[in-house]
Amino acid sequence: MTEIQEDIGTEPSIGRHSVGRRRFLGYLIGGTTVVAAAELGLLSGQAAAKIPSAPQVFDAYDLSDLLTHAAQPTSSLITVTINEDGTASFALPRAEVGQGITTAAAMIIAEELDLPLKKIDVTLAPARPELIWNQITGGSNTIHAMYTPIRVAAAVAKKTLLEAAAAQLGGVVDELETRDGVITDALGNSLTYGELTAQAASPDTKAVEVGLKDEATFTLLGKPTNRIDALDAVTGKKVYTTDLDVKGALPTMVCRAPTLNGKPTKVLNAAEVKAMPGVTHVAMVPTGVAVRARTFGQCIDGVRALRVDWEDGPVVGESDQDILSGVKAAELPMPALPNTPLAKTIAYDFTFWFRSNSPMDTNSAIADVRSDRAEIWSGLKNPIVTQQQIALELGLTPDKVKVNVMQAGGSFGRRLFFDGAMEAAQVSKAMGVPVKLMWHRSDDARVGRAHPLATSRVRAMHAAGEVLAFQQSHTAVEMDLRHGFGEIVTALAADLPAGLGNLGYAQTIFALTTGIPYDFGVLLQTLNETDTRFNTGAMRNVYSPDVRTANELVVDQLAKAMRKDPLAFRLEFCRNERVRGVLKKAREVAQWGKPMPAGTAQGIAVHTEYKGASACVVEIDCRPETVGRRVRDAVTGPRVMKATMVTDVGQVINPRGVEAQMQGAINDGIAMTLTSSLHLVDGHFEEASWDNYFYTRQWNTPPEIEVVIMDSAEPPGGVGEAGVAPTAAAVACAYARATGKVPTEFPINHRDPLAFEPKPRTPPIPPSPTDGLRWTY
Amino acid sequence: MPEQTFILNGEPVTVDVEDDVRLLWVLRDILGVKGPKYGCGINVCKACTSHINGKAFNPCAVPVGKLDAKDEITTIEGLPGEVPESKRGEHGLHPMQESWLDKDVAQCGYCQPGQIMAAVALVKKVRAEGRTITDADLDGIRNICRCGTYTRIREAIREGEQRM
Ligand code: FES
Ligand code: FES
């Protein structure tokens, strides 16, 4: 259930969102219909100038600001077009991977233009190099960065249409009313946007000054709204990359090495495999040996039949424990804190194992590479870097490589990379024909991107009811941020708040996403990275779920040492009004402190990031009858029976979308803490199936979830990732309270005996079963 | 090449393809029916769930040669045809699809055709046992949703059960 709460009194705003009376400059683009435009960077650059000398950079300037700010100097135009059939179209320079941004963008346009939502057509823009860093979808920043520019473009369109209507109807603009795409004058004469668009068009591009609609008169923004792509999704019509038919692009799969990132050196039976039914081509590429066939089923058979000599991958022979030892060896010394009867220091060392960010829709891409040009289709969050890198690989200039952005079946960090698109381009080039490349599930889990293994050491010193120092030192396998965040940081180095510009990419992202929202005296958070041999990436947050889990567990221990209730303790030490607001609301809605049976407990955690704050309360059941539930080929274990998420994400565009994102984030957080990890054994990951990698399933999901969205006057913040860290942390805290043992490794079941029989590494993908008719129901 | 004949979404179809190609690829790669999705190819994720003679099954695990000319295969595209027109909702869809819209279940949407096909079969199975859906029935659904839409799936199934 979603509930909209009263304003809870937030921190003084920095004024960027009070756009009501302000005037903005947009453009009417020369042409034959109304094409209205605005600069993407319109949000203005005040954030950097207003950094107070806070103890943590994070307090005033976070990843959202960085991405928004990065967009400005290089920003270009986004456009809203009024079509002759009365619809408006907008090409969103972002990726839709399930987070609902196309729906939110359509709602913003519908609101400003007074058009029904169903008349707005939002598509995904192909790579537009001129947008540079405006075309990266990451850090949950889309709506934060695009809200005002989209409104301005829509307002320019509306103003232009109104002026044309006034001329035609013989009145003045002020006497006209707009409603559902129809402009009506005082006498009741009316014209539709569709009828006006040709006439309203201007032959030349000109600047147009507009005011924006008064937010108090909004009828759509802020109302729970269903997704614009829902009908396509439930009828099977939504088109993902592998659903697209491109002439000649036949199914293609790759045979990979038995060790992580091993490389092929020789194919021993190419001719034999090429003669198999349906198979058209076999070709070696840097990552393996590709098979192209009439059907994917025949690709699977071909991949399984291949005999290949391999060069071992870089982690051959190594296992989890070896990688952990390496990370531990890279840990930097922490300043010693005293531990005396008066000043006590609480110390915990936590380990976070590798996790897979594989979505349902595996890495896939269509590539048609010719000698002088190439075209790519793929679900991409960073199409410009993809275009540049593929052009480089193919020896073409970027303008000869067209990169089309497809809808993707999930991302969770994965689609910031373009592993599938690059591989498809290499295969198409090697074979000389178009290919539709799809990764097998087992490859997507084993070889796809993983969230890096990390340790987090926390030291907290307290005396006389005060926390005097809180130190956290995070050490991790290197997070691959070479997909664009890095370049953003480089480009902005001179502009960043003091100190940030000197940090490496990873440290910057760390500093911007992992703030501690408590008054804990001397705060120190550091990040050190080591080991670059893995395919890593973010997983619905870069560092925060791990960092927050580690520090919220220690917060509970501080509360315990001071004999205080965990929630009351957090409120007492909280130094952020928005966090305080969500904490208080969570206390009430989740009935914090209610009696719970032995073996069960509540847990609370908060997180602030993406221009917002969230508090999560979970109720966990660790009783033997629950932990011991048996489900075939599954992990059961402790179950979160109820989760309450109170979130303040600033101004809410679509509460129904926010609720959905929070529900999903809760399931992610639960998996991170309780069930899901990759096991590196002898040079490769063991998990090759959804029945090996234990993401939350129906038997793990909380039977009850409640999401409360705070009413807020702050600008729209990020939603997609905001709920993951507080859930992961709250589940860990609840587990500690229910069992009396503070967990120090995540997920908690990582060292249990494997709950599945690992699939063979040669051939690298499992056979297709033949007994499907035995399982009908 | 052998000829394969079966009934697809109410129409007989004949395809030239080897017996051992799994039905999922016959549907997707040869017949162009893209509603059933690939998520694993080994009968685990359930993204490809469709119906055979009214029961849920996973075409990634069935060689097309095992089908009989009289076998009726229904994919998400043909699901509305499983109920009489009078049972279809405002979008002309199967009551379960209408509930899915009502609850705005889909996020990325990739798993959802399979989820809906599984839900319909579950309601029918439970009904045949003379009972209604329980929490335990919902807990037992194996379809994965990596976007974590489980809560709304559960709500939609309960609503769909009422409408069916
Ligand atoms: S693709 Fe058929 S069950 Fe996963
Ligand atoms: S909606 Fe994305 S996997 Fe289910």
PDB file of N, CA, C and O and ligand atoms in Angstrom, chain A residues 360 409-410 412, chain B residues 105-112 115 144-149, ligand 2:
ATOM      1  N   MET A 360      17.344 -10.740 -15.894  1.00  0.00           N
ATOM      2  CA  MET A 360      16.645 -11.872 -16.534  1.00  0.00           C
ATOM      3  C   MET A 360      17.030 -11.996 -18.002  1.00  0.00           C
ATOM      4  O   MET A 360      17.134 -13.093 -18.538  1.00  0.00           O
ATOM      5  N   GLY A 409      15.628  -6.080 -20.507  1.00  0.00           N
ATOM      6  CA  GLY A 409      14.973  -6.813 -19.424  1.00  0.00           C
ATOM      7  C   GLY A 409      15.780  -6.753 -18.150  1.00  0.00           C
ATOM      8  O   GLY A 409      16.334  -7.747 -17.705  1.00  0.00           O
ATOM      9  N   GLY A 410      15.868  -5.560 -17.581  1.00  0.00           N
ATOM     10  CA  GLY A 410      16.606  -5.373 -16.330  1.00  0.00           C
ATOM     11  C   GLY A 410      18.027  -4.914 -16.582  1.00  0.00           C
ATOM     12  O   GLY A 410      18.580  -5.098 -17.658  1.00  0.00           O
ATOM     13  N   PHE A 412      20.377  -3.422 -13.339  1.00  0.00           N
ATOM     14  CA  PHE A 412      21.018  -3.585 -12.019  1.00  0.00           C
ATOM     15  C   PHE A 412      22.507  -3.279 -12.073  1.00  0.00           C
ATOM     16  O   PHE A 412      23.289  -3.809 -11.291  1.00  0.00           O
TER      17      PHE A 412
ATOM     18  N   VAL B 105       1.903  -4.582 -12.535  1.00  0.00           N
ATOM     19  CA  VAL B 105       2.927  -5.496 -12.024  1.00  0.00           C
ATOM     20  C   VAL B 105       4.288  -5.310 -12.697  1.00  0.00           C
ATOM     21  O   VAL B 105       5.323  -5.281 -12.036  1.00  0.00           O
ATOM     22  N   ALA B 106       4.292  -5.184 -14.014  1.00  0.00           N
ATOM     23  CA  ALA B 106       5.560  -5.287 -14.754  1.00  0.00           C
ATOM     24  C   ALA B 106       6.528  -4.160 -14.433  1.00  0.00           C
ATOM     25  O   ALA B 106       6.135  -3.008 -14.337  1.00  0.00           O
ATOM     26  N   GLN B 107       7.794  -4.524 -14.279  1.00  0.00           N
ATOM     27  CA  GLN B 107       8.852  -3.502 -14.279  1.00  0.00           C
ATOM     28  C   GLN B 107       9.558  -3.617 -15.619  1.00  0.00           C
ATOM     29  O   GLN B 107       9.072  -3.085 -16.600  1.00  0.00           O
ATOM     30  N   CYS B 108      10.672  -4.353 -15.703  1.00  0.00           N
ATOM     31  CA  CYS B 108      11.258  -4.494 -17.039  1.00  0.00           C
ATOM     32  C   CYS B 108      10.346  -5.322 -17.933  1.00  0.00           C
ATOM     33  O   CYS B 108      10.388  -5.206 -19.153  1.00  0.00           O
ATOM     34  N   GLY B 109       9.507  -6.160 -17.327  1.00  0.00           N
ATOM     35  CA  GLY B 109       8.514  -6.904 -18.084  1.00  0.00           C
ATOM     36  C   GLY B 109       8.981  -8.229 -18.644  1.00  0.00           C
ATOM     37  O   GLY B 109       8.170  -9.028 -19.106  1.00  0.00           O
ATOM     38  N   TYR B 110      10.265  -8.493 -18.590  1.00  0.00           N
ATOM     39  CA  TYR B 110      10.826  -9.655 -19.292  1.00  0.00           C
ATOM     40  C   TYR B 110      10.237 -10.970 -18.788  1.00  0.00           C
ATOM     41  O   TYR B 110       9.950 -11.871 -19.567  1.00  0.00           O
ATOM     42  N   CYS B 111      10.064 -11.097 -17.485  1.00  0.00           N
ATOM     43  CA  CYS B 111       9.575 -12.366 -16.932  1.00  0.00           C
ATOM     44  C   CYS B 111       8.065 -12.482 -16.986  1.00  0.00           C
ATOM     45  O   CYS B 111       7.516 -13.531 -16.687  1.00  0.00           O
ATOM     46  N   GLN B 112       7.384 -11.371 -17.311  1.00  0.00           N
ATOM     47  CA  GLN B 112       5.944 -11.317 -17.042  1.00  0.00           C
ATOM     48  C   GLN B 112       5.071 -12.225 -17.913  1.00  0.00           C
ATOM     49  O   GLN B 112       4.112 -12.813 -17.398  1.00  0.00           O
ATOM     50  N   GLN B 115       5.195 -15.362 -16.091  1.00  0.00           N
ATOM     51  CA  GLN B 115       4.504 -15.269 -14.791  1.00  0.00           C
ATOM     52  C   GLN B 115       2.997 -15.412 -14.983  1.00  0.00           C
ATOM     53  O   GLN B 115       2.320 -16.117 -14.216  1.00  0.00           O
ATOM     54  N   ILE B 144      11.114 -16.782 -11.740  1.00  0.00           N
ATOM     55  CA  ILE B 144      11.947 -15.726 -11.173  1.00  0.00           C
ATOM     56  C   ILE B 144      11.554 -14.371 -11.720  1.00  0.00           C
ATOM     57  O   ILE B 144      11.218 -14.262 -12.903  1.00  0.00           O
ATOM     58  N   CYS B 145      11.574 -13.378 -10.868  1.00  0.00           N
ATOM     59  CA  CYS B 145      11.500 -12.004 -11.346  1.00  0.00           C
ATOM     60  C   CYS B 145      12.687 -11.276 -10.746  1.00  0.00           C
ATOM     61  O   CYS B 145      12.713 -11.001  -9.551  1.00  0.00           O
ATOM     62  N   ARG B 146      13.681 -10.968 -11.577  1.00  0.00           N
ATOM     63  CA  ARG B 146      14.890 -10.322 -11.060  1.00  0.00           C
ATOM     64  C   ARG B 146      14.644  -8.854 -10.707  1.00  0.00           C
ATOM     65  O   ARG B 146      15.444  -8.244 -10.018  1.00  0.00           O
ATOM     66  N   CYS B 147      13.524  -8.303 -11.198  1.00  0.00           N
ATOM     67  CA  CYS B 147      13.173  -6.940 -10.773  1.00  0.00           C
ATOM     68  C   CYS B 147      12.472  -6.974  -9.420  1.00  0.00           C
ATOM     69  O   CYS B 147      12.192  -5.929  -8.844  1.00  0.00           O
ATOM     70  N   GLY B 148      12.154  -8.165  -8.932  1.00  0.00           N
ATOM     71  CA  GLY B 148      11.531  -8.264  -7.609  1.00  0.00           C
ATOM     72  C   GLY B 148      10.093  -7.781  -7.557  1.00  0.00           C
ATOM     73  O   GLY B 148       9.692  -7.133  -6.598  1.00  0.00           O
ATOM     74  N   THR B 149       9.285  -8.139  -8.565  1.00  0.00           N
ATOM     75  CA  THR B 149       7.877  -7.707  -8.551  1.00  0.00           C
ATOM     76  C   THR B 149       6.975  -8.692  -7.805  1.00  0.00           C
ATOM     77  O   THR B 149       5.761  -8.680  -7.986  1.00  0.00           O
TER      78      THR B 149
HETATM   79  S1  FES C   2       9.756  -7.542 -14.396  1.00  0.00           S
HETATM   80 FE1  FES C   2      11.893  -7.611 -14.798  1.00  0.00          FE
HETATM   81  S2  FES C   2      12.370  -9.681 -14.439  1.00  0.00           S
HETATM   82 FE2  FES C   2      10.319  -9.555 -13.816  1.00  0.00          FE
END
